[in-house]
GROMACS .gro file of C-alpha atoms in nm:
model
  426
    1MET     CA    1  -9.065  -5.931  -3.808
    2ILE     CA    2  -8.820  -5.928  -4.097
    3ASP     CA    3  -8.928  -5.647  -4.331
    4TYR     CA    4  -8.602  -5.582  -4.517
    5ALA     CA    5  -8.379  -5.815  -4.716
    6ARG     CA    6  -8.108  -5.794  -4.980
    7ILE     CA    7  -8.076  -6.081  -5.224
    8ASN     CA    8  -7.892  -6.179  -5.542
    9LEU     CA    9  -8.087  -6.339  -5.827
   10LYS     CA   10  -7.942  -6.522  -6.126
   11ALA     CA   11  -8.163  -6.657  -6.403
   12GLY     CA   12  -8.063  -6.981  -6.575
   13ASP     CA   13  -7.823  -6.980  -6.868
   14GLY     CA   14  -7.936  -7.111  -7.203
   15GLY     CA   15  -7.803  -7.450  -7.309
   16ASN     CA   16  -7.544  -7.468  -7.586
   17GLY     CA   17  -7.647  -7.574  -7.933
   18ALA     CA   18  -7.513  -7.908  -8.051
   19VAL     CA   19  -7.279  -8.001  -8.334
   20ALA     CA   20  -7.403  -8.332  -8.467
   21TRP     CA   21  -7.447  -8.521  -8.794
   22ARG     CA   22  -7.704  -8.748  -8.944
   23ARG     CA   23  -7.591  -9.107  -8.940
   24GLU     CA   24  -7.882  -9.285  -9.105
   25LYS     CA   25  -7.894  -9.581  -9.336
   26TYR     CA   26  -7.938  -9.487  -9.703
   27GLU     CA   27  -7.818  -9.132  -9.623
   28PRO     CA   28  -7.447  -9.158  -9.712
   29THR     CA   29  -7.392  -8.782  -9.727
   30GLY     CA   30  -7.550  -8.718  -9.388
   31GLY     CA   31  -7.578  -8.354  -9.294
   32PRO     CA   32  -7.591  -8.127  -8.987
   33ALA     CA   33  -7.836  -8.244  -8.719
   34GLY     CA   34  -7.737  -8.061  -8.400
   35GLY     CA   35  -8.035  -7.952  -8.191
   36ASP     CA   36  -8.091  -7.625  -8.011
   37GLY     CA   37  -8.013  -7.575  -7.645
   38GLY     CA   38  -8.299  -7.519  -7.403
   39ASP     CA   39  -8.379  -7.174  -7.266
   40GLY     CA   40  -8.268  -7.101  -6.912
   41GLY     CA   41  -8.529  -7.070  -6.638
   42SER     CA   42  -8.649  -6.725  -6.534
   43ILE     CA   43  -8.697  -6.598  -6.179
   44ILE     CA   44  -9.050  -6.487  -6.096
   45ILE     CA   45  -9.157  -6.306  -5.782
   46LYS     CA   46  -9.516  -6.362  -5.671
   47SER     CA   47  -9.708  -6.180  -5.399
   48THR     CA   48  -9.930  -6.359  -5.151
   49ARG     CA   49 -10.140  -6.271  -4.848
   50ASN     CA   50 -10.035  -6.599  -4.687
   51LEU     CA   51  -9.703  -6.441  -4.586
   52SER     CA   52  -9.657  -6.147  -4.350
   53THR     CA   53  -9.276  -6.122  -4.325
   54LEU     CA   54  -8.962  -6.159  -4.535
   55ASP     CA   55  -8.824  -6.426  -4.300
   56ASP     CA   56  -8.755  -6.666  -4.588
   57PHE     CA   57  -8.485  -6.431  -4.716
   58LYS     CA   58  -8.310  -6.385  -4.382
   59TYR     CA   59  -8.059  -6.669  -4.418
   60LYS     CA   60  -8.067  -6.754  -4.787
   61THR     CA   61  -7.969  -6.454  -4.998
   62ARG     CA   62  -7.867  -6.608  -5.333
   63TYR     CA   63  -8.113  -6.769  -5.573
   64LYS     CA   64  -8.048  -6.926  -5.913
   65ALA     CA   65  -8.291  -7.065  -6.166
   66GLN     CA   66  -8.218  -7.385  -6.356
   67ASN     CA   67  -7.999  -7.375  -6.667
   68GLY     CA   68  -8.126  -7.500  -7.001
   69GLU     CA   69  -7.987  -7.832  -7.119
   70PRO     CA   70  -7.763  -7.849  -7.428
   71GLY     CA   71  -7.905  -7.958  -7.760
   72GLY     CA   72  -7.869  -8.316  -7.872
   73LYS     CA   73  -7.824  -8.530  -8.180
   74SER     CA   74  -8.092  -8.578  -8.443
   75LYS     CA   75  -8.210  -8.217  -8.400
   76LYS     CA   76  -8.321  -8.286  -8.044
   77PHE     CA   77  -8.389  -7.975  -7.838
   78GLY     CA   78  -8.238  -7.940  -7.494
   79LYS     CA   79  -8.485  -7.927  -7.205
   80LYS     CA   80  -8.580  -7.581  -7.083
   81GLY     CA   81  -8.469  -7.484  -6.734
   82GLU     CA   82  -8.746  -7.463  -6.475
   83ASN     CA   83  -8.855  -7.119  -6.362
   84LEU     CA   84  -8.790  -7.029  -5.999
   85ILE     CA   85  -9.084  -6.868  -5.818
   86LEU     CA   86  -9.014  -6.667  -5.502
   87LYS     CA   87  -9.308  -6.564  -5.286
   88VAL     CA   88  -9.325  -6.235  -5.097
   89PRO     CA   89  -9.600  -6.073  -4.886
   90VAL     CA   90  -9.841  -5.830  -5.044
   91GLY     CA   91  -9.700  -5.483  -4.975
   92THR     CA   92  -9.344  -5.571  -5.075
   93ILE     CA   93  -9.145  -5.321  -5.278
   94LEU     CA   94  -8.859  -5.431  -5.504
   95ARG     CA   95  -8.562  -5.199  -5.541
   96GLU     CA   96  -8.254  -5.237  -5.756
   97ALA     CA   97  -7.985  -5.250  -5.490
   98GLU     CA   98  -7.720  -5.023  -5.641
   99SER     CA   99  -7.944  -4.737  -5.753
  100ASN     CA  100  -8.223  -4.793  -5.496
  101THR     CA  101  -8.470  -4.754  -5.782
  102ILE     CA  102  -8.819  -4.893  -5.723
  103ILE     CA  103  -8.898  -5.142  -6.000
  104LYS     CA  104  -9.207  -5.315  -5.859
  105ASP     CA  105  -9.467  -5.246  -5.591
  106PHE     CA  106  -9.678  -5.553  -5.507
  107LYS     CA  107 -10.023  -5.422  -5.418
  108LEU     CA  108 -10.247  -5.721  -5.493
  109ASP     CA  109 -10.260  -6.085  -5.392
  110GLY     CA  110 -10.130  -6.317  -5.664
  111GLU     CA  111  -9.934  -6.063  -5.870
  112GLN     CA  112  -9.645  -6.216  -6.064
  113PHE     CA  113  -9.341  -6.036  -6.198
  114ILE     CA  114  -9.048  -6.170  -6.401
  115ILE     CA  115  -8.746  -6.009  -6.238
  116ALA     CA  116  -8.468  -6.202  -6.417
  117ARG     CA  117  -8.514  -6.359  -6.757
  118GLY     CA  118  -8.346  -6.684  -6.851
  119GLY     CA  119  -8.093  -6.691  -7.132
  120ARG     CA  120  -8.197  -6.810  -7.475
  121GLY     CA  121  -8.070  -7.148  -7.581
  122GLY     CA  122  -7.800  -7.157  -7.852
  123ARG     CA  123  -7.885  -7.278  -8.201
  124GLY     CA  124  -7.752  -7.611  -8.319
  125ASN     CA  125  -7.538  -7.648  -8.631
  126VAL     CA  126  -7.842  -7.744  -8.836
  127HIS     CA  127  -7.927  -7.372  -8.856
  128PHE     CA  128  -7.598  -7.275  -9.019
  129LYS     CA  129  -7.612  -7.484  -9.333
  130ASN     CA  130  -7.632  -7.290  -9.657
  131SER     CA  131  -7.539  -7.331 -10.022
  132ILE     CA  132  -7.174  -7.254  -9.949
  133ARG     CA  133  -7.139  -7.405  -9.602
  134GLN     CA  134  -7.280  -7.756  -9.638
  135ALA     CA  135  -7.128  -7.899  -9.322
  136PRO     CA  136  -7.105  -7.634  -9.047
  137ARG     CA  137  -6.890  -7.766  -8.765
  138PHE     CA  138  -7.000  -7.511  -8.509
  139ALA     CA  139  -7.309  -7.414  -8.306
  140GLU     CA  140  -7.408  -7.123  -8.089
  141ASN     CA  141  -7.346  -7.117  -7.717
  142GLY     CA  142  -7.643  -7.044  -7.495
  143LYS     CA  143  -7.701  -6.690  -7.374
  144LYS     CA  144  -7.636  -6.600  -7.012
  145GLY     CA  145  -7.934  -6.547  -6.784
  146GLN     CA  146  -7.989  -6.206  -6.629
  147GLU     CA  147  -7.852  -6.131  -6.283
  148ILE     CA  148  -7.963  -5.860  -6.043
  149ASP     CA  149  -7.912  -5.755  -5.682
  150LEU     CA  150  -8.241  -5.666  -5.516
  151VAL     CA  151  -8.358  -5.500  -5.198
  152LEU     CA  152  -8.693  -5.623  -5.069
  153GLU     CA  153  -8.880  -5.385  -4.842
  154LEU     CA  154  -9.211  -5.472  -4.679
  155LYS     CA  155  -9.461  -5.207  -4.581
  156VAL     CA  156  -9.770  -5.349  -4.414
  157LEU     CA  157 -10.072  -5.319  -4.641
  158ALA     CA  158 -10.390  -5.232  -4.453
  159ASP     CA  159 -10.696  -5.013  -4.497
  160VAL     CA  160 -10.680  -4.871  -4.147
  161GLY     CA  161 -10.383  -4.802  -3.923
  162LEU     CA  162 -10.421  -4.778  -3.546
  163VAL     CA  163 -10.177  -4.519  -3.414
  164GLY     CA  164 -10.107  -4.371  -3.074
  165LEU     CA  165  -9.863  -4.372  -2.787
  166PRO     CA  166  -9.757  -4.701  -2.628
  167ASN     CA  167 -10.002  -4.862  -2.391
  168VAL     CA  168 -10.312  -4.673  -2.507
  169GLY     CA  169 -10.497  -4.997  -2.584
  170LYS     CA  170 -10.435  -5.060  -2.953
  171SER     CA  171 -10.354  -5.428  -2.909
  172THR     CA  172 -10.661  -5.476  -2.690
  173LEU     CA  173 -10.881  -5.303  -2.948
  174ILE     CA  174 -10.750  -5.508  -3.241
  175SER     CA  175 -10.803  -5.828  -3.042
  176VAL     CA  176 -11.167  -5.726  -2.984
  177ILE     CA  177 -11.254  -5.619  -3.340
  178THR     CA  178 -11.059  -5.891  -3.527
  179SER     CA  179 -10.946  -6.249  -3.481
  180ALA     CA  180 -10.585  -6.135  -3.434
  181LYS     CA  181 -10.427  -6.234  -3.104
  182PRO     CA  182 -10.157  -5.979  -3.027
  183LYS     CA  183  -9.952  -5.992  -2.709
  184ILE     CA  184 -10.114  -5.765  -2.451
  185ALA     CA  185  -9.955  -5.638  -2.130
  186ASN     CA  186  -9.948  -5.324  -1.919
  187TYR     CA  187  -9.605  -5.197  -2.023
  188HIS     CA  188  -9.471  -4.990  -2.308
  189PHE     CA  189  -9.378  -5.148  -2.641
  190THR     CA  190  -9.561  -5.473  -2.583
  191THR     CA  191  -9.604  -5.477  -2.961
  192LEU     CA  192  -9.279  -5.481  -3.159
  193ASP     CA  193  -9.433  -5.580  -3.494
  194PRO     CA  194  -9.745  -5.454  -3.672
  195ASN     CA  195 -10.040  -5.686  -3.618
  196LEU     CA  196 -10.284  -5.734  -3.907
  197GLY     CA  197 -10.645  -5.837  -3.869
  198VAL     CA  198 -10.969  -5.838  -4.068
  199VAL     CA  199 -11.267  -5.651  -3.923
  200ASN     CA  200 -11.592  -5.819  -4.030
  201ILE     CA  201 -11.870  -5.575  -3.943
  202ASP     CA  202 -12.128  -5.792  -4.119
  203LYS     CA  203 -12.145  -6.021  -4.423
  204GLU     CA  204 -12.099  -5.738  -4.672
  205ARG     CA  205 -11.870  -5.497  -4.485
  206SER     CA  206 -11.512  -5.564  -4.386
  207PHE     CA  207 -11.169  -5.400  -4.388
  208ILE     CA  208 -10.811  -5.476  -4.290
  209VAL     CA  209 -10.668  -5.303  -3.986
  210ALA     CA  210 -10.306  -5.283  -3.868
  211ASP     CA  211 -10.200  -5.221  -3.511
  212ILE     CA  212  -9.898  -4.997  -3.567
  213PRO     CA  213  -9.659  -5.034  -3.269
  214GLY     CA  214  -9.655  -4.748  -3.020
  215LEU     CA  215  -9.489  -4.425  -3.128
  216ILE     CA  216  -9.288  -4.196  -2.904
  217GLU     CA  217  -9.153  -3.845  -2.921
  218GLY     CA  218  -8.868  -3.830  -3.172
  219ALA     CA  219  -9.000  -4.128  -3.370
  220ASN     CA  220  -8.957  -3.936  -3.695
  221GLU     CA  221  -8.584  -3.918  -3.619
  222GLY     CA  222  -8.567  -4.290  -3.550
  223GLN     CA  223  -8.609  -4.273  -3.173
  224GLY     CA  224  -8.720  -4.605  -3.031
  225LEU     CA  225  -8.811  -4.798  -3.345
  226GLY     CA  226  -8.954  -4.488  -3.508
  227HIS     CA  227  -8.867  -4.543  -3.874
  228ASP     CA  228  -8.954  -4.912  -3.853
  229PHE     CA  229  -9.299  -4.821  -3.722
  230LEU     CA  230  -9.377  -4.511  -3.923
  231LYS     CA  231  -9.309  -4.658  -4.267
  232HIS     CA  232  -9.601  -4.899  -4.227
  233ILE     CA  233  -9.843  -4.609  -4.178
  234GLU     CA  234  -9.774  -4.485  -4.531
  235ARG     CA  235  -9.973  -4.774  -4.676
  236CYS     CA  236 -10.293  -4.715  -4.480
  237ARG     CA  237 -10.592  -4.542  -4.637
  238LEU     CA  238 -10.697  -4.380  -4.312
  239LEU     CA  239 -10.581  -4.362  -3.952
  240VAL     CA  240 -10.761  -4.426  -3.627
  241HIS     CA  241 -10.578  -4.233  -3.358
  242LEU     CA  242 -10.627  -4.401  -3.023
  243VAL     CA  243 -10.593  -4.178  -2.716
  244ASP     CA  244 -10.585  -4.293  -2.354
  245ILE     CA  245 -10.844  -4.051  -2.220
  246SER     CA  246 -10.827  -4.182  -1.863
  247GLY     CA  247 -10.508  -3.995  -1.776
  248ILE     CA  248 -10.435  -4.258  -1.512
  249GLU     CA  249 -10.065  -4.259  -1.603
  250GLY     CA  250 -10.044  -3.887  -1.532
  251ARG     CA  251 -10.036  -3.785  -1.898
  252ASP     CA  252 -10.235  -3.512  -2.071
  253PRO     CA  253 -10.447  -3.671  -2.350
  254ILE     CA  254 -10.456  -3.347  -2.551
  255GLU     CA  255 -10.078  -3.311  -2.548
  256ASP     CA  256 -10.034  -3.679  -2.631
  257PHE     CA  257 -10.261  -3.639  -2.933
  258LYS     CA  258 -10.070  -3.335  -3.056
  259LEU     CA  259  -9.736  -3.509  -3.004
  260ILE     CA  260  -9.822  -3.810  -3.223
  261ASN     CA  261  -9.969  -3.592  -3.497
  262LYS     CA  262  -9.650  -3.389  -3.497
  263GLU     CA  263  -9.436  -3.702  -3.533
  264LEU     CA  264  -9.648  -3.820  -3.826
  265SER     CA  265  -9.616  -3.485  -4.001
  266LEU     CA  266  -9.241  -3.461  -3.944
  267TYR     CA  267  -9.185  -3.809  -4.083
  268ASN     CA  268  -9.385  -3.741  -4.399
  269SER     CA  269  -9.587  -3.424  -4.444
  270LYS     CA  270  -9.836  -3.609  -4.665
  271LEU     CA  271  -9.944  -3.819  -4.368
  272SER     CA  272 -10.124  -3.510  -4.242
  273ASP     CA  273 -10.353  -3.534  -4.544
  274LYS     CA  274 -10.475  -3.882  -4.459
  275PRO     CA  275 -10.827  -3.905  -4.312
  276MET     CA  276 -10.816  -3.953  -3.936
  277ILE     CA  277 -11.073  -4.064  -3.681
  278VAL     CA  278 -11.007  -4.015  -3.310
  279ALA     CA  279 -11.104  -4.283  -3.060
  280LEU     CA  280 -11.092  -4.184  -2.692
  281ASN     CA  281 -11.019  -4.516  -2.527
  282LYS     CA  282 -11.064  -4.624  -2.163
  283ILE     CA  283 -11.372  -4.402  -2.133
  284ASP     CA  284 -11.481  -4.628  -1.847
  285LEU     CA  285 -11.183  -4.497  -1.647
  286ASP     CA  286 -11.229  -4.127  -1.734
  287PHE     CA  287 -11.306  -4.011  -1.383
  288ASN     CA  288 -11.197  -3.651  -1.452
  289ASP     CA  289 -11.411  -3.609  -1.765
  290ASN     CA  290 -11.105  -3.557  -1.986
  291ALA     CA  291 -11.321  -3.655  -2.284
  292SER     CA  292 -11.528  -3.337  -2.266
  293LYS     CA  293 -11.216  -3.119  -2.268
  294PHE     CA  294 -11.071  -3.314  -2.561
  295ILE     CA  295 -11.389  -3.298  -2.767
  296GLU     CA  296 -11.422  -2.925  -2.708
  297GLU     CA  297 -11.065  -2.876  -2.831
  298PHE     CA  298 -11.086  -3.085  -3.150
  299LYS     CA  299 -11.454  -3.128  -3.240
  300GLU     CA  300 -11.425  -2.896  -3.541
  301SER     CA  301 -11.140  -3.092  -3.697
  302TYR     CA  302 -11.204  -3.462  -3.631
  303LYS     CA  303 -11.473  -3.722  -3.586
  304ILE     CA  304 -11.433  -3.828  -3.224
  305PHE     CA  305 -11.567  -4.141  -3.059
  306LYS     CA  306 -11.568  -4.240  -2.695
  307ILE     CA  307 -11.493  -4.609  -2.658
  308SER     CA  308 -11.372  -4.874  -2.419
  309ALA     CA  309 -11.178  -5.162  -2.569
  310ALA     CA  310 -11.215  -5.346  -2.240
  311THR     CA  311 -11.598  -5.325  -2.224
  312THR     CA  312 -11.660  -5.279  -2.603
  313GLU     CA  313 -11.857  -4.961  -2.535
  314GLY     CA  314 -11.885  -4.741  -2.847
  315ILE     CA  315 -11.689  -4.979  -3.068
  316ARG     CA  316 -11.971  -5.057  -3.314
  317ASP     CA  317 -12.025  -4.686  -3.387
  318LEU     CA  318 -11.650  -4.646  -3.441
  319LEU     CA  319 -11.638  -4.934  -3.689
  320ASP     CA  320 -11.944  -4.813  -3.882
  321SER     CA  321 -11.797  -4.466  -3.919
  322THR     CA  322 -11.455  -4.605  -4.017
  323TYR     CA  323 -11.607  -4.815  -4.294
  324ASP     CA  324 -11.809  -4.520  -4.426
  325LEU     CA  325 -11.500  -4.301  -4.433
  326LEU     CA  326 -11.308  -4.571  -4.620
  327LEU     CA  327 -11.573  -4.563  -4.891
  328GLU     CA  328 -11.546  -4.187  -4.913
  329SER     CA  329 -11.166  -4.184  -4.925
  330GLY     CA  330 -11.138  -4.429  -5.214
  331ASP     CA  331 -10.829  -4.637  -5.287
  332LYS     CA  332 -10.552  -4.391  -5.198
  333GLN     CA  333 -10.317  -4.601  -4.988
  334TYR     CA  334 -10.042  -4.587  -5.249
  335ASP     CA  335 -10.023  -4.211  -5.294
  336LEU     CA  336  -9.712  -4.192  -5.076
  337ILE     CA  337  -9.521  -4.466  -5.256
  338GLU     CA  338  -9.274  -4.354  -5.519
  339ASP     CA  339  -9.358  -4.438  -5.880
  340VAL     CA  340  -9.214  -4.749  -6.034
  341ASP     CA  341  -8.933  -4.654  -6.272
  342ASN     CA  342  -9.044  -4.811  -6.600
  343THR     CA  343  -8.748  -4.656  -6.781
  344PHE     CA  344  -8.513  -4.855  -6.560
  345LEU     CA  345  -8.707  -5.174  -6.636
  346GLU     CA  346  -8.692  -5.120  -7.010
  347GLU     CA  347  -8.317  -5.064  -6.998
  348TYR     CA  348  -8.265  -5.357  -6.763
  349TYR     CA  349  -8.461  -5.602  -6.975
  350ASN     CA  350  -8.296  -5.489  -7.297
  351LYS     CA  351  -7.945  -5.425  -7.172
  352GLU     CA  352  -7.824  -5.749  -7.333
  353ILE     CA  353  -7.981  -5.673  -7.671
  354ASP     CA  354  -7.853  -5.461  -7.961
  355TYR     CA  355  -7.672  -5.190  -7.775
  356ASP     CA  356  -7.484  -4.959  -8.009
  357LEU     CA  357  -7.127  -5.057  -8.079
  358GLU     CA  358  -6.844  -4.837  -7.957
  359PHE     CA  359  -6.523  -4.772  -8.149
  360THR     CA  360  -6.201  -4.624  -8.019
  361LYS     CA  361  -5.826  -4.630  -8.091
  362GLU     CA  362  -5.558  -4.671  -7.826
  363ASP     CA  363  -5.186  -4.732  -7.882
  364ASN     CA  364  -5.244  -4.800  -8.253
  365ILE     CA  365  -5.502  -5.067  -8.177
  366TYR     CA  366  -5.858  -5.024  -8.301
  367ILE     CA  367  -6.097  -5.136  -8.027
  368VAL     CA  368  -6.456  -5.246  -8.087
  369TYR     CA  369  -6.685  -5.315  -7.792
  370GLY     CA  370  -7.048  -5.321  -7.690
  371LYS     CA  371  -7.323  -5.563  -7.591
  372ARG     CA  372  -7.374  -5.685  -7.946
  373ILE     CA  373  -7.011  -5.787  -7.961
  374ASP     CA  374  -7.029  -5.952  -7.618
  375ASN     CA  375  -7.336  -6.148  -7.720
  376LEU     CA  376  -7.172  -6.260  -8.043
  377LEU     CA  377  -6.857  -6.375  -7.865
  378GLU     CA  378  -7.067  -6.582  -7.625
  379ARG     CA  379  -7.219  -6.764  -7.918
  380VAL     CA  380  -6.915  -6.863  -8.122
  381ASN     CA  381  -6.631  -7.108  -8.081
  382LEU     CA  382  -6.326  -6.929  -8.215
  383GLU     CA  383  -6.118  -7.245  -8.209
  384ASP     CA  384  -6.326  -7.376  -8.498
  385TYR     CA  385  -6.257  -7.249  -8.851
  386ASP     CA  386  -6.620  -7.238  -8.965
  387SER     CA  387  -6.719  -7.063  -8.643
  388ARG     CA  388  -6.451  -6.800  -8.704
  389MET     CA  389  -6.583  -6.747  -9.055
  390TYR     CA  390  -6.932  -6.705  -8.911
  391PHE     CA  391  -6.792  -6.453  -8.662
  392GLU     CA  392  -6.629  -6.252  -8.941
  393GLN     CA  393  -6.952  -6.259  -9.143
  394LYS     CA  394  -7.146  -6.120  -8.847
  395LEU     CA  395  -6.891  -5.841  -8.801
  396ARG     CA  396  -6.943  -5.746  -9.164
  397GLU     CA  397  -7.322  -5.752  -9.118
  398MET     CA  398  -7.281  -5.518  -8.820
  399GLU     CA  399  -7.080  -5.289  -9.051
  400VAL     CA  400  -6.783  -5.307  -8.813
  401PHE     CA  401  -6.527  -5.305  -9.093
  402ASP     CA  402  -6.700  -5.015  -9.271
  403LYS     CA  403  -6.671  -4.809  -8.954
  404LEU     CA  404  -6.307  -4.903  -8.909
  405LYS     CA  405  -6.236  -4.788  -9.266
  406GLU     CA  406  -6.396  -4.453  -9.185
  407MET     CA  407  -6.159  -4.428  -8.889
  408GLY     CA  408  -5.862  -4.478  -9.124
  409ILE     CA  409  -5.768  -4.840  -9.058
  410GLU     CA  410  -5.507  -4.988  -9.292
  411GLU     CA  411  -5.407  -5.342  -9.375
  412GLY     CA  412  -5.188  -5.491  -9.105
  413ASP     CA  413  -5.334  -5.273  -8.827
  414ASN     CA  414  -5.443  -5.451  -8.511
  415VAL     CA  415  -5.810  -5.479  -8.414
  416ALA     CA  416  -5.932  -5.578  -8.065
  417VAL     CA  417  -6.280  -5.727  -8.045
  418GLY     CA  418  -6.355  -5.837  -7.693
  419ASP     CA  419  -6.053  -6.042  -7.580
  420ILE     CA  420  -5.948  -6.117  -7.939
  421VAL     CA  421  -5.678  -5.922  -8.121
  422PHE     CA  422  -5.621  -5.980  -8.494
  423GLU     CA  423  -5.460  -5.809  -8.793
  424TYR     CA  424  -5.692  -5.637  -9.036
  425PHE     CA  425  -5.686  -5.737  -9.403
  426ASP     CA  426  -5.942  -5.617  -9.652
   0.00000   0.00000   0.00000
């Protein structure tokens, strides 16, 4: 099962505004008629229960939404770029790759989240006509779409997690209580991926159960596939700890139980706080009455059931008690997941908009930079005279020249704005 992927997402760029003129009969003076460019498509991530892995992102790691089309003549708007929708399984966490910050935790089926917003289309020259500038020969370029590197991490989302050593009968039990059909064999680590299934006790009672692959000593340190297995347990609301009570493999059921609980606690101490039910499996093979010894040892701390996944003995009582405990525990499966960083999201979504300008002086050159400048430069055509005049007007509106005067600029001094260097004249 693929439960980790790193991908690059690029939203569509906005289309450029058009420079065009009216050419109509009986309208000899014409006028500007360039239409606006279309907005770029956004990238939306949507969760679904119809997927159980991140396989779709194994080979394709770069995704780009459609660009907006440029504006046209006669004030025609460019077509908007289509949004790109990527589907992920419920239980997927989105992290910003560089900082590893969690920015979205998909908990419900059908959740949608805009992860990269398309660029706004540029305005056509029709918007720049005024009493002084009757025939603007420039238009705005479209704005770039957002780009982000993401890490997708899937943690199986289930109400109940079946835990225990390898070969204690978890796969057999889940095949009996659900319609899941896991691979079953009499050797360790038959299950290499968590198996999900729905337990339908009756028409009104059901829950989702996950067969967490067998744990071993040292799992918390990554022994075997420890970290791959243990991370899925964090999502479960309660645990059913399956113990092979038969002892036919020469193991001590009490020590096995203690070992797994220790591994859970060492991996994440909060796992010890999760409700746990103990199911003593293979009771039909308990010829040495190991169950009595186990119950005497742990009866004060856990609800314990004697079952046989092979004969279905005791399973109905186990399921009834599990459902009742789920009702008591409430919806707490997300307590161990880190909070989504809304501050990061706000900065990410607004990082292209109205950042404060920065001013500095190096080698007798006054340097002005910042997102507002970058955005302005994307929108003008400095080879066109009217566009340059528009650029200068915007600099004045941003009070760039006022700030430069405060810094002591004099006529003839050089100013660098983005990649442009010019002499200052008041």
